[in-house]
XYZ file of C-alpha atoms in Angstrom:
584
model
C 124.348 85.845 87.803
C 122.391 83.335 84.703
C 118.811 82.956 84.957
C 117.464 80.581 82.593
C 115.973 82.082 79.885
C 111.587 80.931 79.825
C 109.459 82.058 77.028
C 106.668 82.585 78.120
C 103.560 79.818 77.717
C 100.439 82.208 76.598
C 97.487 82.421 74.936
C 97.257 82.242 71.048
C 93.887 83.370 69.995
C 94.163 87.416 69.363
C 92.633 89.947 71.323
C 91.827 91.763 68.369
C 91.664 91.064 63.909
C 94.025 93.121 63.392
C 96.698 93.384 66.362
C 100.384 92.009 66.004
C 100.997 87.881 66.871
C 104.006 89.090 68.848
C 102.160 92.280 70.392
C 99.178 89.925 71.563
C 102.145 87.420 72.814
C 103.496 90.274 74.964
C 100.038 92.198 76.067
C 98.963 88.027 76.634
C 101.928 87.510 78.652
C 100.956 90.267 80.859
C 97.474 88.900 81.380
C 95.830 90.909 79.455
C 92.470 89.396 78.474
C 90.140 91.800 76.955
C 91.550 94.972 73.763
C 89.700 97.202 76.738
C 92.650 96.769 79.190
C 94.890 98.405 76.835
C 92.985 101.865 77.004
C 94.869 104.288 77.069
C 91.699 107.710 77.355
C 90.829 109.401 80.408
C 87.439 108.079 80.631
C 89.338 104.779 81.564
C 89.756 105.776 85.034
C 87.923 105.478 87.717
C 85.688 108.056 89.330
C 87.797 109.851 92.584
C 84.071 109.435 94.108
C 85.582 105.143 94.625
C 88.665 106.201 97.243
C 87.579 106.011 100.956
C 87.498 109.491 102.557
C 88.143 111.481 99.072
C 84.339 113.758 99.736
C 86.159 114.063 103.217
C 88.949 115.103 102.465
C 87.710 117.517 99.414
C 85.218 119.511 101.909
C 88.174 120.071 104.389
C 90.283 121.165 100.417
C 87.478 123.081 99.346
C 86.761 125.460 102.718
C 90.429 125.567 103.212
C 91.042 127.504 99.892
C 87.010 129.878 100.343
C 88.334 130.612 103.952
C 91.506 131.883 102.769
C 92.860 129.228 105.162
C 97.139 129.160 105.898
C 97.919 125.442 104.154
C 101.271 123.749 104.369
C 102.006 121.024 102.474
C 103.925 118.701 104.044
C 105.712 115.733 100.949
C 108.869 113.290 100.409
C 112.305 113.424 99.674
C 112.422 111.137 96.903
C 110.996 111.641 93.254
C 107.627 110.760 93.916
C 106.886 113.120 96.665
C 108.467 115.787 94.442
C 106.516 115.714 92.043
C 102.422 115.017 94.775
C 104.240 118.102 96.393
C 104.262 120.277 92.833
C 101.160 119.086 91.093
C 99.365 119.868 94.638
C 100.890 123.526 94.479
C 100.222 123.633 90.556
C 97.195 122.701 90.525
C 96.292 125.699 93.990
C 97.680 128.217 92.639
C 95.254 126.682 89.288
C 92.180 127.182 91.205
C 93.655 130.299 92.850
C 94.260 129.653 96.397
C 98.263 131.567 96.953
C 98.123 131.277 101.111
C 99.762 127.974 100.756
C 103.576 126.792 100.583
C 105.256 123.277 100.558
C 108.071 121.378 103.265
C 110.141 118.529 102.392
C 111.842 117.304 106.028
C 115.782 117.279 104.539
C 116.147 113.600 105.236
C 119.554 114.142 107.017
C 117.717 116.831 109.412
C 114.123 115.476 110.428
C 114.505 112.033 108.531
C 110.984 110.733 106.232
C 106.812 111.852 106.654
C 104.740 114.287 109.309
C 107.249 114.091 112.419
C 106.647 116.231 115.713
C 109.255 118.782 114.735
C 107.846 118.562 110.874
C 104.607 119.186 112.851
C 106.241 122.573 114.623
C 107.937 124.113 111.761
C 104.725 124.214 109.466
C 102.601 125.270 112.548
C 106.002 128.601 112.764
C 104.715 128.944 108.741
C 101.236 130.119 110.275
C 99.461 126.645 109.205
C 96.345 125.810 109.928
C 95.898 122.883 108.374
C 98.098 120.646 106.666
C 97.769 118.266 103.574
C 100.779 115.746 103.357
C 101.506 113.523 100.474
C 103.500 110.528 99.770
C 103.442 109.458 103.409
C 101.667 109.564 106.448
C 99.644 106.837 106.693
C 102.397 105.567 109.707
C 102.868 109.123 110.888
C 100.384 108.077 114.387
C 101.867 111.256 116.908
C 102.840 113.764 113.895
C 98.487 113.986 113.453
C 98.239 113.348 117.010
C 100.755 116.359 117.721
C 99.406 119.002 115.017
C 95.747 118.135 115.894
C 96.906 119.381 120.038
C 98.272 122.292 118.029
C 95.093 123.062 116.435
C 95.932 122.220 112.523
C 93.269 120.274 110.404
C 95.013 117.179 109.065
C 94.527 116.290 105.791
C 96.867 112.356 105.178
C 96.535 111.633 101.744
C 99.125 108.679 100.564
C 99.352 104.964 99.152
C 102.007 103.620 101.827
C 100.535 100.331 103.261
C 99.098 101.098 107.187
C 100.108 99.645 109.635
C 97.833 98.546 112.687
C 96.945 101.843 113.871
C 95.781 104.463 111.599
C 96.410 108.532 112.095
C 93.317 111.223 114.319
C 93.704 112.327 111.076
C 90.415 114.471 109.988
C 90.797 112.603 106.165
C 92.578 110.200 105.241
C 93.235 108.968 100.797
C 95.115 106.288 100.635
C 93.565 103.118 98.338
C 95.047 101.046 100.665
C 93.868 101.754 103.310
C 91.472 99.566 105.363
C 87.894 99.591 103.655
C 88.862 100.903 100.492
C 87.487 99.631 97.345
C 89.264 101.141 95.188
C 90.481 99.402 91.691
C 94.213 100.035 91.410
C 95.450 99.881 95.158
C 99.329 100.412 93.225
C 98.714 104.581 92.540
C 102.214 106.443 93.309
C 101.357 108.833 96.237
C 101.215 111.502 92.811
C 98.223 109.608 91.574
C 96.330 109.977 95.239
C 97.131 113.804 95.374
C 96.123 114.154 91.141
C 92.935 112.670 92.532
C 92.224 114.230 95.050
C 93.353 118.153 93.004
C 90.105 116.555 91.011
C 88.058 116.089 94.132
C 88.883 120.177 95.247
C 87.732 121.280 91.070
C 84.814 119.424 91.042
C 83.833 120.354 95.055
C 84.421 124.075 93.887
C 83.225 124.445 91.370
C 79.980 123.120 92.769
C 79.853 125.602 95.888
C 80.958 128.546 93.024
C 84.526 129.152 94.011
C 85.369 129.479 89.753
C 81.927 131.364 89.279
C 82.617 134.300 91.967
C 86.322 134.098 91.344
C 86.157 135.116 87.596
C 88.702 131.982 86.973
C 87.745 129.420 84.529
C 88.069 125.532 86.434
C 91.931 124.571 85.563
C 92.852 121.312 83.200
C 93.826 119.247 85.354
C 95.118 117.355 82.697
C 97.249 119.717 81.561
C 99.952 118.335 85.509
C 100.015 114.799 83.878
C 102.943 115.035 82.596
C 103.793 115.854 86.254
C 101.992 112.228 87.527
C 103.379 110.678 84.606
C 106.838 111.199 86.281
C 106.330 110.169 89.805
C 104.195 107.281 89.205
C 106.980 106.202 87.256
C 109.714 106.602 89.129
C 108.706 104.986 92.626
C 109.133 102.191 90.689
C 104.791 101.146 91.477
C 103.054 98.194 88.901
C 101.093 99.405 85.805
C 97.880 98.341 86.197
C 96.086 99.935 84.200
C 95.058 102.599 86.363
C 98.768 104.172 85.919
C 99.493 103.188 82.524
C 96.406 105.868 80.913
C 97.973 108.550 83.409
C 101.637 106.909 82.243
C 100.813 107.725 78.619
C 99.042 110.300 78.837
C 101.241 112.409 80.145
C 103.529 110.677 77.982
C 101.924 112.292 75.199
C 101.941 115.593 76.773
C 105.514 114.737 76.803
C 106.022 114.058 72.946
C 104.261 116.578 71.913
C 106.359 119.954 73.623
C 103.176 120.053 76.461
C 104.919 119.663 79.585
C 105.871 122.007 81.634
C 109.568 124.105 80.883
C 111.494 121.519 84.377
C 110.048 117.936 82.410
C 112.342 119.802 78.696
C 114.747 120.859 80.957
C 115.735 117.444 82.329
C 115.197 116.031 79.232
C 117.513 118.394 77.597
C 120.532 117.724 79.811
C 119.927 114.841 79.495
C 120.968 114.561 75.964
C 117.239 112.938 74.782
C 114.918 113.935 72.142
C 111.212 114.395 73.877
C 109.177 113.444 71.177
C 110.665 109.724 70.809
C 110.477 108.941 75.331
C 109.784 106.360 76.532
C 107.820 104.934 80.070
C 111.036 103.907 80.715
C 113.209 106.994 80.070
C 110.511 108.273 82.946
C 112.669 106.035 85.028
C 116.352 106.404 84.435
C 116.851 109.909 82.596
C 114.158 112.082 85.075
C 113.840 110.218 88.169
C 117.376 109.895 89.096
C 117.893 113.687 88.482
C 114.828 114.702 90.575
C 115.618 112.093 93.083
C 119.922 113.302 93.246
C 118.439 116.621 95.189
C 116.290 114.990 98.593
C 119.532 112.403 98.506
C 122.173 114.765 98.657
C 121.251 118.191 99.596
C 117.775 119.161 99.834
C 114.617 118.322 97.189
C 113.047 121.706 97.457
C 115.797 121.220 94.142
C 113.720 118.887 93.008
C 110.616 120.669 93.730
C 111.033 124.453 92.303
C 112.350 123.240 88.780
C 109.231 121.106 88.153
C 107.379 124.045 88.989
C 109.005 126.809 87.134
C 107.425 128.052 84.407
C 110.673 130.030 83.266
C 112.253 128.348 80.025
C 116.330 129.531 81.002
C 115.528 129.166 84.919
C 113.879 125.742 84.450
C 117.277 125.057 82.718
C 120.134 126.825 85.158
C 117.937 124.371 87.559
C 118.088 120.953 85.275
C 121.921 121.490 85.224
C 122.391 122.138 89.013
C 120.563 118.559 89.393
C 122.424 117.437 86.510
C 126.265 117.707 88.412
C 123.599 115.773 91.452
C 123.249 113.808 89.482
C 126.588 112.994 88.625
C 127.208 113.086 92.167
C 125.473 110.826 93.660
C 126.168 108.233 91.305
C 130.101 109.173 92.403
C 128.995 108.448 95.816
C 127.227 105.277 94.919
C 130.017 103.400 92.317
C 132.159 104.356 95.940
C 129.260 102.657 97.829
C 128.994 99.694 95.671
C 132.300 98.379 95.981
C 132.638 98.981 99.463
C 130.335 97.188 100.032
C 130.254 93.807 97.680
C 134.192 93.711 99.630
C 132.363 92.990 102.363
C 130.299 90.852 101.065
C 133.891 88.872 99.745
C 134.844 89.021 103.575
C 130.958 86.419 103.788
C 132.388 84.370 101.409
C 129.372 85.615 99.272
C 128.978 84.745 95.696
C 126.912 83.039 92.966
C 127.513 79.084 94.826
C 126.980 81.733 98.334
C 124.309 83.301 98.199
C 122.433 83.957 101.545
C 118.708 84.423 101.439
C 118.407 88.206 101.666
C 121.862 90.298 102.765
C 122.258 93.101 105.064
C 124.706 95.686 104.605
C 126.000 97.788 107.216
C 129.313 100.760 106.297
C 129.497 103.704 109.242
C 130.195 105.580 106.441
C 128.118 104.833 103.539
C 126.024 107.429 102.673
C 122.356 108.088 103.839
C 120.882 109.256 100.661
C 122.481 106.299 98.518
C 121.709 103.584 100.630
C 118.898 102.978 98.018
C 120.595 102.264 94.752
C 123.015 100.605 96.570
C 120.592 98.409 97.853
C 119.283 98.171 93.719
C 122.119 97.240 92.496
C 123.650 93.966 94.532
C 119.443 93.279 93.991
C 120.184 93.444 90.414
C 123.122 91.643 91.126
C 122.382 88.740 93.508
C 118.355 88.469 91.958
C 117.971 88.687 96.755
C 116.508 90.755 98.559
C 119.074 93.526 100.002
C 119.482 96.184 102.898
C 121.962 98.597 102.914
C 121.961 100.672 106.298
C 124.334 104.004 106.972
C 124.691 105.760 110.398
C 121.467 107.336 111.286
C 123.199 108.999 115.262
C 125.417 107.309 117.610
C 122.990 105.185 118.371
C 120.666 104.240 115.345
C 120.858 103.296 111.929
C 118.947 104.225 108.851
C 117.663 101.206 105.954
C 117.053 101.342 102.217
C 115.211 97.907 101.224
C 115.194 96.700 97.657
C 113.507 93.308 96.605
C 112.281 91.077 94.088
C 109.589 89.730 93.015
C 107.625 87.273 94.376
C 109.224 88.593 98.073
C 106.475 91.512 99.662
C 109.723 92.895 101.438
C 107.067 94.781 104.004
C 105.313 92.279 104.451
C 109.052 90.856 105.818
C 109.285 93.400 108.102
C 106.257 93.324 109.371
C 107.183 89.436 110.306
C 110.535 89.866 111.828
C 108.619 92.771 113.746
C 106.158 90.415 114.959
C 107.883 87.270 115.845
C 111.022 89.986 116.419
C 109.603 92.805 118.806
C 111.688 95.055 120.423
C 114.359 95.043 116.934
C 113.037 97.517 114.670
C 112.410 100.995 116.424
C 109.619 101.991 112.568
C 109.724 100.709 108.952
C 106.979 101.161 105.413
C 107.339 100.541 102.247
C 105.752 98.835 99.885
C 105.868 94.691 97.877
C 109.186 96.346 95.633
C 111.225 99.162 98.735
C 111.082 100.243 102.423
C 112.505 101.663 104.969
C 113.642 100.846 108.804
C 115.128 102.074 111.188
C 116.299 99.640 113.976
C 119.799 100.443 117.187
C 123.124 100.287 116.189
C 122.999 97.139 118.822
C 120.984 95.271 117.387
C 122.147 94.816 113.590
C 123.648 91.639 114.596
C 119.972 90.262 116.418
C 118.215 91.844 112.816
C 119.686 90.411 110.127
C 119.696 87.114 111.793
C 116.225 87.202 111.557
C 115.859 88.964 108.328
C 116.812 85.895 107.133
C 115.980 83.760 108.355
C 112.119 84.768 107.259
C 113.389 86.007 104.321
C 113.968 81.840 103.244
C 109.935 81.519 104.781
C 108.842 82.674 101.431
C 112.461 82.338 99.051
C 111.733 78.087 99.397
C 108.252 78.932 97.375
C 109.838 81.000 94.701
C 112.221 77.972 94.451
C 112.308 76.679 90.599
C 110.940 80.360 89.240
C 113.805 82.665 89.379
C 113.925 82.730 85.593
C 113.849 85.207 82.944
C 110.582 85.345 81.292
C 110.701 85.626 77.564
C 108.368 87.298 75.122
C 109.692 84.670 72.753
C 112.041 84.586 69.028
C 111.547 87.254 66.513
C 111.471 86.802 62.965
C 114.218 89.000 60.229
C 110.859 91.444 59.740
C 110.886 92.051 63.964
C 114.043 92.280 64.067
C 113.652 95.562 62.265
C 114.106 99.651 63.180
C 109.874 99.707 62.541
C 109.161 97.062 64.683
C 111.320 98.686 67.106
C 108.799 101.880 66.349
C 106.020 99.773 66.899
C 106.948 98.317 70.934
C 108.117 102.333 71.600
C 103.605 102.783 71.528
C 102.344 99.419 72.543
C 103.399 100.416 76.221
C 103.588 102.358 78.461
C 106.271 99.435 80.293
C 106.867 98.930 83.737
C 106.834 97.724 86.495
C 104.163 95.437 87.181
C 103.507 95.281 82.939
C 108.086 95.131 82.057
C 108.522 96.084 78.820
C 108.500 93.289 76.172
C 112.188 91.332 76.708
C 113.382 88.199 73.520
C 115.845 85.919 73.247
C 117.935 84.023 70.370
C 121.160 82.716 69.315
C 123.634 84.779 67.630
C 127.450 84.984 66.595
C 129.334 87.271 68.079
C 131.399 89.075 64.700
C 132.394 92.061 67.970
C 132.960 92.342 70.592
C 134.883 95.633 73.556
C 134.329 97.712 76.283
C 132.693 100.490 75.971
C 132.934 103.366 79.255
C 134.618 101.540 81.042
C 132.244 99.005 81.662
C 129.720 98.635 78.912
C 130.075 95.747 75.763
C 129.444 96.933 73.003
C 129.030 93.570 70.300
C 128.196 93.483 66.775
C 125.574 90.462 66.551
C 125.116 88.749 63.587
C 121.815 86.956 62.334
C 121.399 83.807 59.688
C 118.634 85.845 58.691
C 119.378 89.087 59.139
C 122.284 90.061 59.141
C 124.566 92.145 61.407
C 122.937 93.507 63.845
C 123.943 96.108 67.300
C 123.778 95.417 70.464
C 124.191 96.125 74.214
C 124.971 95.144 77.011
C 125.832 97.857 80.033
C 127.501 96.801 83.269
C 128.315 93.428 82.331
C 130.926 91.282 85.000
C 134.402 92.251 84.004
C 135.848 89.289 84.576
C 133.555 87.326 82.049
C 133.647 89.970 78.931
C 134.654 90.086 77.288
C 135.318 86.406 76.491
C 137.741 86.000 72.687
C 136.790 82.828 72.765
C 133.485 83.144 73.075
C 132.278 83.228 69.147
C 128.130 82.429 69.592
C 125.912 83.864 72.253
C 122.194 82.885 73.973
C 121.038 86.204 74.727
C 117.767 87.969 76.395
C 117.394 91.303 74.626
C 115.392 94.448 74.486
C 114.238 96.117 71.128
C 116.049 99.221 71.372
C 115.772 102.670 68.725
C 119.414 103.877 68.856
C 119.470 107.460 68.197
C 122.777 109.291 66.594
C 123.773 112.191 65.416
C 119.976 112.136 63.674
C 120.182 108.827 62.147
C 118.258 106.109 63.987
C 118.882 102.338 63.954
C 117.857 98.980 65.372
C 119.641 98.049 68.634
C 120.066 94.818 71.631
C 119.474 95.627 74.446
C 121.044 92.751 76.222
C 119.353 91.898 79.639
C 121.545 88.868 79.407
C 124.224 86.934 77.533
C 125.906 83.615 78.242
C 127.669 81.153 75.501
C 124.184 78.166 74.500
C 125.408 74.894 76.754
C 125.760 73.019 73.487
C 128.428 75.290 73.157
C 130.079 76.037 77.092
C 130.058 71.232 76.392
C 132.505 71.643 73.183
C 134.398 74.334 74.215
C 134.709 72.348 77.075
C 135.284 69.686 75.631
C 138.676 70.762 73.624
C 140.222 73.123 76.078
């Protein structure tokens, strides 16, 4: 779908005297009002004691550590869950505590979160305390079951809570009622990092490290893991998350990251010294996620925790192979989904407010990615369902800016009770399950309620551009400036520019990517690439002039750097299109 390109109307007043005008334009366009908001040092983080429930959480964990009780960490099977779990395991060991292990529910056997069956497994492993990471806020039954077995429970999560909170001994979640922590966007791994900081402080106050003859650990050494989980979970990069990601990226670029993260970068043939926040989401995140999607997330956690570089490389290679398999499955599922949409006569001129896709043979682990791909193509909220058992289907939802998907599901559940079994998530992504027999009723309800929200967005679905770049700015040196200007990501989008160019050449590479050589009157020829183009529209030899929305990037080939445009949208200028239509 081709969106109108609209240039941001931003305040021109410089945030700082010597700030490049394009950077000023970029920051102003992302609602930065003070240069202090771009502070990336750790001192810019709010103190951990501002999180509701933190004192109780630190006290419970400290008592567990000091008394040597058995602690089981229950994680989630995505990259945020894997990074949260590995961070806590590593931090606790750095603090001299070894009576700890973790469980990650296999999505195919147990489903999500602290379920009753997972509590039973934890009990069999001797759990005296359970700590959830990246889950738990909706696990009312699981927490109640653990408490009935005499197990203390600490819930740490970032997902939006329901009407009823679990009866845990302590809950740390910036989104729980009554929590005034300024960042509601922390990922699960961000919450876990804060909890480990609080535990360290509590143990210091109790003289634990002196009694164990241990130095108090530098938990900042784990910020590379925090950065990966934060970006991979696609949470908005507010000030707190930008600090966490920036600090983690600096460690990675300096070669001070975990052996597993370095191995994941290496198997992807990337240069860690030039890694960006976007790379964390598109290079490391998918390889970690592949383990949880197709097999067992324990592989991803093992990679992050591994101390030996050679062993880490072997695990990373296995994760890379799983990721390739995941891509193949995803490609087939996306083709199936497109066929379903064709039968429903869904095209750019006939798109409902939301799309609901179900195929009995869809792979549970990949439905989220398929939903995301369809969302990107049709610019509508999408839910893809897969078979869970004979009676129940499991769905993964992806949304667009302006449509809070978890709130939409809550409205569906309120207006049409008994249709959904359970649901949870946040603004851009959510999960749910429901009886197969309810699918049609759910689809009608979901589209109906989404339509009400979409009507408020009419006329607002555009590509926001940071404007054009001059001759001096369409350069390798300025591309490097932009790389250091982030971190960018969800809610703090990477700079997007637009301009008109003459097409010198165009060809397909990798079956579905359009490689272009473009000419700008002031710059000359410049390389560009558009990924996953519509093969029905491109290549197009009749197009000699294009209007593109693009990101300025550094391409490294055989050790040589060159400037490259990453094309987000390509179309003929309206004047050229009209002229060609007249000539035809």
